[in-house]
CSV table of C-alpha atoms in Angstrom, one decimal:
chain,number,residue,atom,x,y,z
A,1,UNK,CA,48.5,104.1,110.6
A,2,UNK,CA,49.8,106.2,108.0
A,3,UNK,CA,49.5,109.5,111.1
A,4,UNK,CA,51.3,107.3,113.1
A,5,UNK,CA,54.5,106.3,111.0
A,6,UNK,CA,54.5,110.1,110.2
A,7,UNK,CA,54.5,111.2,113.8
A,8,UNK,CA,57.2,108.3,115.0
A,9,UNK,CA,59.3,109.7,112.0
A,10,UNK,CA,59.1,113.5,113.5
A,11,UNK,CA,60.1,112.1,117.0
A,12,UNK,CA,63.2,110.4,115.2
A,13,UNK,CA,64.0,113.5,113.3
A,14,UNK,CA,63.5,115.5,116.2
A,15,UNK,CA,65.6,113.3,118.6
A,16,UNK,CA,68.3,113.3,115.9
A,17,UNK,CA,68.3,117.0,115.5
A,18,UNK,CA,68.5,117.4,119.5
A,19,UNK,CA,70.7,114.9,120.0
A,20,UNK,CA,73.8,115.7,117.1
A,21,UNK,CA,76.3,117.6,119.1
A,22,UNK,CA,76.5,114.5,121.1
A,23,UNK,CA,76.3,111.8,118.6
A,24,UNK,CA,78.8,114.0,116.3
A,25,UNK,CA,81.5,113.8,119.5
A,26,UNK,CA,80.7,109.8,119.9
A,27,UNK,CA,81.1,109.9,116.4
A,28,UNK,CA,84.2,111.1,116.0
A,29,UNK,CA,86.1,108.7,118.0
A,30,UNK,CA,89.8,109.6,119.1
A,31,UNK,CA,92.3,111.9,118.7
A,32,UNK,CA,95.7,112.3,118.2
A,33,UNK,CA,97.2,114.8,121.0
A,34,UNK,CA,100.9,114.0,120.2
A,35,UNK,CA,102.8,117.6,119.8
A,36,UNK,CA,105.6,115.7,117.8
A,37,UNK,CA,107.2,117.2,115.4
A,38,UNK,CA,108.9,115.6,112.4
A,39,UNK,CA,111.2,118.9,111.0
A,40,UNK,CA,113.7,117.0,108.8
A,41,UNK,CA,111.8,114.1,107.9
A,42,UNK,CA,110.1,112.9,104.5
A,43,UNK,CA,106.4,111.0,104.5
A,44,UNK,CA,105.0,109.6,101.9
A,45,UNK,CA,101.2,108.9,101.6
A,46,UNK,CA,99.5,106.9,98.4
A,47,UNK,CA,96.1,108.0,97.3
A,48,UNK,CA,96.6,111.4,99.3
A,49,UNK,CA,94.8,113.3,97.3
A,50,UNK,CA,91.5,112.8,98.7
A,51,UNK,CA,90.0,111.8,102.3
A,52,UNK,CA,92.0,111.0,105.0
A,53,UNK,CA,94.9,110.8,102.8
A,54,UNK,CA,95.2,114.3,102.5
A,55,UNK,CA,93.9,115.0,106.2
A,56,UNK,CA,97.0,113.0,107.0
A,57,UNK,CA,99.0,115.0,104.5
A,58,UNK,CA,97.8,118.6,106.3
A,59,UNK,CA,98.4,117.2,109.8
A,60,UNK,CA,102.4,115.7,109.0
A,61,UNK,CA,103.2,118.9,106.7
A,62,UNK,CA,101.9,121.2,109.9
A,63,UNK,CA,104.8,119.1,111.9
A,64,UNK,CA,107.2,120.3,109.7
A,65,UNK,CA,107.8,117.4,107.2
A,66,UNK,CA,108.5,116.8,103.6
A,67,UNK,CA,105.3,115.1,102.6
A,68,UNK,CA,105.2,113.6,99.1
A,69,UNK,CA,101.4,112.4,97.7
A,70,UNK,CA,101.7,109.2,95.6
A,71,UNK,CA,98.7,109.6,93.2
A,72,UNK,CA,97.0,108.2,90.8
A,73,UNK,CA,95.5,111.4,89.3
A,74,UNK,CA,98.4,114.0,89.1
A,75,UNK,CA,96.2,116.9,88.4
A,76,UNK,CA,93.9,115.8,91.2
A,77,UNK,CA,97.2,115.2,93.5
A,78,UNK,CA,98.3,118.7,92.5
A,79,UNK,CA,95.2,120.5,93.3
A,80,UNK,CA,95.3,118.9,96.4
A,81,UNK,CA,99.1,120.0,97.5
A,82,UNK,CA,97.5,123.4,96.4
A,83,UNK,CA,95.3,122.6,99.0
A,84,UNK,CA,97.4,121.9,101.4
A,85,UNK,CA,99.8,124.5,101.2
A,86,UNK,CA,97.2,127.0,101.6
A,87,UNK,CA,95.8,125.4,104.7
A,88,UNK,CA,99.1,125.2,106.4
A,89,UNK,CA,102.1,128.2,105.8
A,90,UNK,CA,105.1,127.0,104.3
A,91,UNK,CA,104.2,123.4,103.8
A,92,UNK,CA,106.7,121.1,101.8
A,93,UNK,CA,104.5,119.0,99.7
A,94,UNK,CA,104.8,117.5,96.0
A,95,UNK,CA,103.2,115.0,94.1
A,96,UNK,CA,104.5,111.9,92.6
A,97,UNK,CA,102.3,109.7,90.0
A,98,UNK,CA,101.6,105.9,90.7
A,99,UNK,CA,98.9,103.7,90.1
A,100,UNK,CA,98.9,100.7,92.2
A,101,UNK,CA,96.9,98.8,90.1
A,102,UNK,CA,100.1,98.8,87.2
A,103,UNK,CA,103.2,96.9,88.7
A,104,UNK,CA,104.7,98.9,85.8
A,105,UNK,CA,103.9,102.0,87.6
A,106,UNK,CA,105.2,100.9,90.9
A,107,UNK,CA,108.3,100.0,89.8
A,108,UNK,CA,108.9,103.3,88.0
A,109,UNK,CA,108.0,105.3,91.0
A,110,UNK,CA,110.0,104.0,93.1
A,111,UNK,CA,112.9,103.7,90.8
A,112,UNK,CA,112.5,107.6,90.3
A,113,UNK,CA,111.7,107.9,94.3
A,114,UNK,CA,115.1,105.9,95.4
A,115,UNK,CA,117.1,108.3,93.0
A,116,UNK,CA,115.9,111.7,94.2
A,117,UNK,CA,114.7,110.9,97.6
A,118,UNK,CA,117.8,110.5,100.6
A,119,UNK,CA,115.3,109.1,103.8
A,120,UNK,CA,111.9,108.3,104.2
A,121,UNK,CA,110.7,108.0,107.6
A,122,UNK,CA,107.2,107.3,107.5
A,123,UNK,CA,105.4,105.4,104.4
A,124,UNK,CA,101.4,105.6,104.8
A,125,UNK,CA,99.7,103.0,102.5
A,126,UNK,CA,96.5,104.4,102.5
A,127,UNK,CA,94.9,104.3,99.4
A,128,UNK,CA,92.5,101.7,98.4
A,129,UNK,CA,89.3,100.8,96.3
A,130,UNK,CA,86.2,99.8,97.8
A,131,UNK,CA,83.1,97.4,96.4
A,132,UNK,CA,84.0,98.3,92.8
A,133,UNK,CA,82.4,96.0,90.0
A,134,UNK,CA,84.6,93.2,89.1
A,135,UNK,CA,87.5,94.6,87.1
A,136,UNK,CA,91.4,93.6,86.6
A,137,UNK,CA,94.3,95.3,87.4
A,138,UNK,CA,96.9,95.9,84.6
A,139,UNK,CA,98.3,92.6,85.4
A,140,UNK,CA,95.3,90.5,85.8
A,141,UNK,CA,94.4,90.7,89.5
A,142,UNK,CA,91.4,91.5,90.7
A,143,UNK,CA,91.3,94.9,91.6
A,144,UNK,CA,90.4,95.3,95.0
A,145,UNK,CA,93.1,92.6,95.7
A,146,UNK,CA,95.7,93.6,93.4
A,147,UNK,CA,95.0,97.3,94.9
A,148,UNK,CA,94.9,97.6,98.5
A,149,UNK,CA,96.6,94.2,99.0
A,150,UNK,CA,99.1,93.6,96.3
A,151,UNK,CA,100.4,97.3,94.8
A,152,UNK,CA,101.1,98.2,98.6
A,153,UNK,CA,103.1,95.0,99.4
A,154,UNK,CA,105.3,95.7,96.1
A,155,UNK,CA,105.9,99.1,97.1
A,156,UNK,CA,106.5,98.3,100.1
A,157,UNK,CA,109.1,96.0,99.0
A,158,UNK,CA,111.1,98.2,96.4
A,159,UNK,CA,111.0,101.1,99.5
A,160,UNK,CA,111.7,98.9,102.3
A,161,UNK,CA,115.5,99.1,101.9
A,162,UNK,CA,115.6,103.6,101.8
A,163,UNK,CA,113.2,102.9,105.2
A,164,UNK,CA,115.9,100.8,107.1
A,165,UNK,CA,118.5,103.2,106.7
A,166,UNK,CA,116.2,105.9,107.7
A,167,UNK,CA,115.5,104.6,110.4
A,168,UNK,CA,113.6,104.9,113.2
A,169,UNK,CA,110.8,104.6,110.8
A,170,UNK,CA,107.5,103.8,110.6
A,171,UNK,CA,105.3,102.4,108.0
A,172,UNK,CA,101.4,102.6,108.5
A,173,UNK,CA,99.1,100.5,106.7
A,174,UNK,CA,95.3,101.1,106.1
A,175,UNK,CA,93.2,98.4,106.8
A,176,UNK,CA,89.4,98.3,108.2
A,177,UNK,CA,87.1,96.6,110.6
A,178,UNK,CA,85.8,95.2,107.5
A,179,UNK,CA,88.8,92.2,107.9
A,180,UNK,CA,86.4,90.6,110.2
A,181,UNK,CA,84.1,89.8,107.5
A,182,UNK,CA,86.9,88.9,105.3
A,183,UNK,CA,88.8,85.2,104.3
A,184,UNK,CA,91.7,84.5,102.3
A,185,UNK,CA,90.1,82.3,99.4
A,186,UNK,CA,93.6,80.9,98.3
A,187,UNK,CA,92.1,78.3,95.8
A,188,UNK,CA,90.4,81.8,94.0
A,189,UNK,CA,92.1,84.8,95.3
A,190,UNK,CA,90.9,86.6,92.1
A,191,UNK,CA,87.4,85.6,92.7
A,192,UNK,CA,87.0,84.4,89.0
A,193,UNK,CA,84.6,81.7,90.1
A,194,UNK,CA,82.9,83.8,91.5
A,195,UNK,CA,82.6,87.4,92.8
A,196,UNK,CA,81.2,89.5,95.1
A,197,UNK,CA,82.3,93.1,95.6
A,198,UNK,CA,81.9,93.4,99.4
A,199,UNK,CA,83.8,90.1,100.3
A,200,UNK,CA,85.9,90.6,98.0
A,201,UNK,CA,86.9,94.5,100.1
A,202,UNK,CA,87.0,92.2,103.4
A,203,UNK,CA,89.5,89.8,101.7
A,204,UNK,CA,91.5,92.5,100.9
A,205,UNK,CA,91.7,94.3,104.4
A,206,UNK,CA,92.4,91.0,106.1
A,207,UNK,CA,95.1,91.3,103.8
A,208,UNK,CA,96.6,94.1,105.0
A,209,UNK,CA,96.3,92.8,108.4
A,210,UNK,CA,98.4,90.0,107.6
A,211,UNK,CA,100.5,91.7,105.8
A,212,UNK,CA,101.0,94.0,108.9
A,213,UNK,CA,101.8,91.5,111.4
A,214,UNK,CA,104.0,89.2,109.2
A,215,UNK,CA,106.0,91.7,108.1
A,216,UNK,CA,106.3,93.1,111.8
A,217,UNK,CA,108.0,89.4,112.4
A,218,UNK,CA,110.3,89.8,109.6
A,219,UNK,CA,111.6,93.6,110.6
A,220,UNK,CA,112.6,92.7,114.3
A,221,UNK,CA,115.8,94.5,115.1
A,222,UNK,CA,115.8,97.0,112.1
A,223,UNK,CA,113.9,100.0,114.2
A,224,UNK,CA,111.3,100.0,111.5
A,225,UNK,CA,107.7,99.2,112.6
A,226,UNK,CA,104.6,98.6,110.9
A,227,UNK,CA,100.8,99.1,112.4
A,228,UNK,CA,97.9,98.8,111.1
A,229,UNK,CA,94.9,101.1,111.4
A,230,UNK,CA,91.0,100.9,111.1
A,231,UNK,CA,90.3,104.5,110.6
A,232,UNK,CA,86.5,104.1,111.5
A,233,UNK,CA,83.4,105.2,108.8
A,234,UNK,CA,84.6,108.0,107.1
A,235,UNK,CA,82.6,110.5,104.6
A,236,UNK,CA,84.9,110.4,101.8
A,237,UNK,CA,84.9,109.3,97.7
A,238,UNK,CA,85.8,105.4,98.8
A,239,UNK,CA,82.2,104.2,98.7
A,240,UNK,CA,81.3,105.8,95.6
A,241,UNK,CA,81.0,102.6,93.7
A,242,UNK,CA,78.2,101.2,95.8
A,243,UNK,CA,74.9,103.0,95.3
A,244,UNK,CA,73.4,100.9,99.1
A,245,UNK,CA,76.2,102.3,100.6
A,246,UNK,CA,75.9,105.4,99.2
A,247,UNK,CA,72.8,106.0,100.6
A,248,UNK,CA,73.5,104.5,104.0
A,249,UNK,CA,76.0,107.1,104.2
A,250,UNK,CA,74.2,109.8,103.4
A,251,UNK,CA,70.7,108.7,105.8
A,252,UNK,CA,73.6,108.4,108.7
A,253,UNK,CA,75.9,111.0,107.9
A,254,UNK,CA,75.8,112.5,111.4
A,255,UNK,CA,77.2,109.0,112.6
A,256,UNK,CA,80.3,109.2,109.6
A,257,UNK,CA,83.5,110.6,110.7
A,258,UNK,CA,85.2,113.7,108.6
A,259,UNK,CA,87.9,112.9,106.8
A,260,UNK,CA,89.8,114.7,109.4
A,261,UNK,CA,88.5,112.9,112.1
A,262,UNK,CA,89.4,109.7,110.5
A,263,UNK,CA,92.8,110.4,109.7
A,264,UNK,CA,93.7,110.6,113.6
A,265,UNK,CA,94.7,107.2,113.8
A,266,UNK,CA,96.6,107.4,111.1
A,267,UNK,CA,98.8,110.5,112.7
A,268,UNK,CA,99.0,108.6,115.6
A,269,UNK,CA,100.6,105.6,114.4
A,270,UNK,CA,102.7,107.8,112.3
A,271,UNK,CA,103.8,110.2,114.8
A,272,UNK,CA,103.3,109.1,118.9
A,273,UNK,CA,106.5,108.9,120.9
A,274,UNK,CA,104.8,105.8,122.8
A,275,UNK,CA,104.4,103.8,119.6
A,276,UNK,CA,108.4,103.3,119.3
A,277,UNK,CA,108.8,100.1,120.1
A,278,UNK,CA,105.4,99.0,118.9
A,279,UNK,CA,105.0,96.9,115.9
A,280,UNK,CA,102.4,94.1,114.5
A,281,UNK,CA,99.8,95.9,116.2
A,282,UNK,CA,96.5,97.2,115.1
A,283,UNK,CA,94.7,100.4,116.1
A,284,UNK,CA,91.3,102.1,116.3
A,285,UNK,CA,90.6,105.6,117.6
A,286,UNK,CA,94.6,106.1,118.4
A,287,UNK,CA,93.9,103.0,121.0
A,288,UNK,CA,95.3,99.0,120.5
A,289,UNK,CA,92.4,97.4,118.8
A,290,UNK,CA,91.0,93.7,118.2
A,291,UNK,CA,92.3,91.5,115.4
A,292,UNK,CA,89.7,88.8,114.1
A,293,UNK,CA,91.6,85.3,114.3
A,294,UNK,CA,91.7,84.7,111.0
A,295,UNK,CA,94.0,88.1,111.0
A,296,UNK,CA,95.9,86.0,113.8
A,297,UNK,CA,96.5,83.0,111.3
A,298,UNK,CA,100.7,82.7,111.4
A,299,UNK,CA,100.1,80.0,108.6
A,300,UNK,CA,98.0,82.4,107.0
A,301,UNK,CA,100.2,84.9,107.4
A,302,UNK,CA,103.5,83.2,105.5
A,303,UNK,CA,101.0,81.5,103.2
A,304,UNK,CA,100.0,84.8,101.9
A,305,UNK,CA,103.4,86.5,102.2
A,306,UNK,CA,104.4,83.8,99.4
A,307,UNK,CA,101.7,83.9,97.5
A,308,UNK,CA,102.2,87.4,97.1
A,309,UNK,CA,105.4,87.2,96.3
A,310,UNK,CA,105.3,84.4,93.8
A,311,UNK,CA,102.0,86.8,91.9
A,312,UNK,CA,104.6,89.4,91.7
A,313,UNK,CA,107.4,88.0,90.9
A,314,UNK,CA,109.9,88.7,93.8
A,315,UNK,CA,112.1,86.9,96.8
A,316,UNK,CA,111.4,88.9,99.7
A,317,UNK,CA,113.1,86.8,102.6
């Protein structure tokens, strides 16, 4: 028996290892073949100093833009821009501090960011937390939540005004197919009756999905869109918190996109010529993709959108 596991194992391996240019290419999913440039205009990408975030940052600042990294670690942001700079000649990149989990923080950034920056033309919320243990947010929310849902929403907010007379803009928003796992537990959003660290990640990307397509509704006529993105299984830092996944991702590496390959969609929702007039929508491998229906809730879409509101404090009509 024990010959025979060992032999079925070597014809794995052995398939694998014969096998990996192709399952590297299905693996990578789609790219963005858009030649656009964006000379002139200013992106700004939370939690770019790592992962797709900076992928994104390379691809925008080799189009010619202003690119501005919203990070939580400066050093780390700054090493990053170094990075960046050297990877593509004459890049226009700088770093800006915020932590998303600190309403405190947001408010300062973009306090400081509405007094030195003129335009902003593309706003990437990409940076998140994934199946951390249960922890708070400077304010009390559960972290996850208060993270990838919340501290994007009030950004999004104080910013929102600098992107409509930019416009044509764009805001991208990174969500996951994990939202098809995930509900909106209104009666416990901050899972203090209970908690568990990979529904509470779903919760939070169905979030952004509603968060996506509600706001779409409420920027109709402004020439600002919003799209959401899934950008696929992605080697990067975001799983670092859970040791099963962890290990999952380093048994199936060859079937993890690189950060670069996972940052495609992002370009492409930030950059396509087709995608002008497209908003609400939600994309995998720079292609429309499927919504769960509880991510096509309208009630649960405004029921959120004032919940959110009311947690932080603000009228946003």
């Amino acid at each position: 028996m024990f010959i025979l596991i060992c032999t079925a194992f070597g014809v794995i391996g052995l398939l694998m290892i014969l096998l990996s240019p192709h399952i590297r290419k299905y693996a990578a999913g789609g790219v963005c073949h858009s030649k656009a440039r964006l000379d002139g205009k200013t992106v700004l990408i939370t939690g770019a100093n790592t992962g797709i975030g900076k992928e994104t940052a390379v691809d925008l600042a080799s189009r010619g833009a202003r690119v501005i990294l919203a990070c939580r670690d400066v050093e780390k942001g700054e090493m990053a821009a170094m990075e960046i700079r050297t990877r593509v000649g004459g890049a226009k990149v700088e770093v800006r501090e915020l932590d998303l989990a600190d309403i405190s923080s947001i408010r300062t950034f973009a306090q400081k960011f509405l007094t030195e920056v003129n335009h902003l033309h593309v706003l990437i919320n990409n940076a998140g937390v994934m199946m951390c243990p249960y922890m708070k947010t400077a304010d009390g929310f559960e972290m996850q939540f208060g993270v990838n849902h919340l501290g994007h929403f009030l950004l999004t907010y104080l910013l929102i005004g600098l992107l409509k007379r930019s416009a044509p803009s764009r805001i991208v928003v990174i969500s996951s197919l994990a939202h098809y796992f995930g509900w909106i537990r209104f009666h416990d959003l901050m899972s203090q009756g209970s908690y568990n660290s990979g529904l509470a990640y779903c919760q939070s990307k169905l979030a952004n999905i509603l968060f996506t397509r509600e706001l779409a509704k409420r920027l109709r006529g402004s020439n600002v869109t919003v799209n959401s993105v899934h950008p696929g299984s992605v080697r990067s830092e975001l799983v670092r918190h859970s040791t099963i996944m962890s290990l999952m991702f380093t048994v199936f590496g060859m079937f993890l996109k690189t950060p670069q390959e996972g940052a495609q969609t992002s370009i492409y929702c930030a950059v396509a010529e087709e995608l002008d007039s497209f908003s609400g929508k939600h994309f995998s491998d720079c292609t429309p993709a499927f919504v769960a229906p509880q991510g096509r809730s309208e009630d649960t879409q405004r029921k959120l959108w004032d919940t959110s509101c009311e947690l932080l404090g603000i009228e946003w009509d």
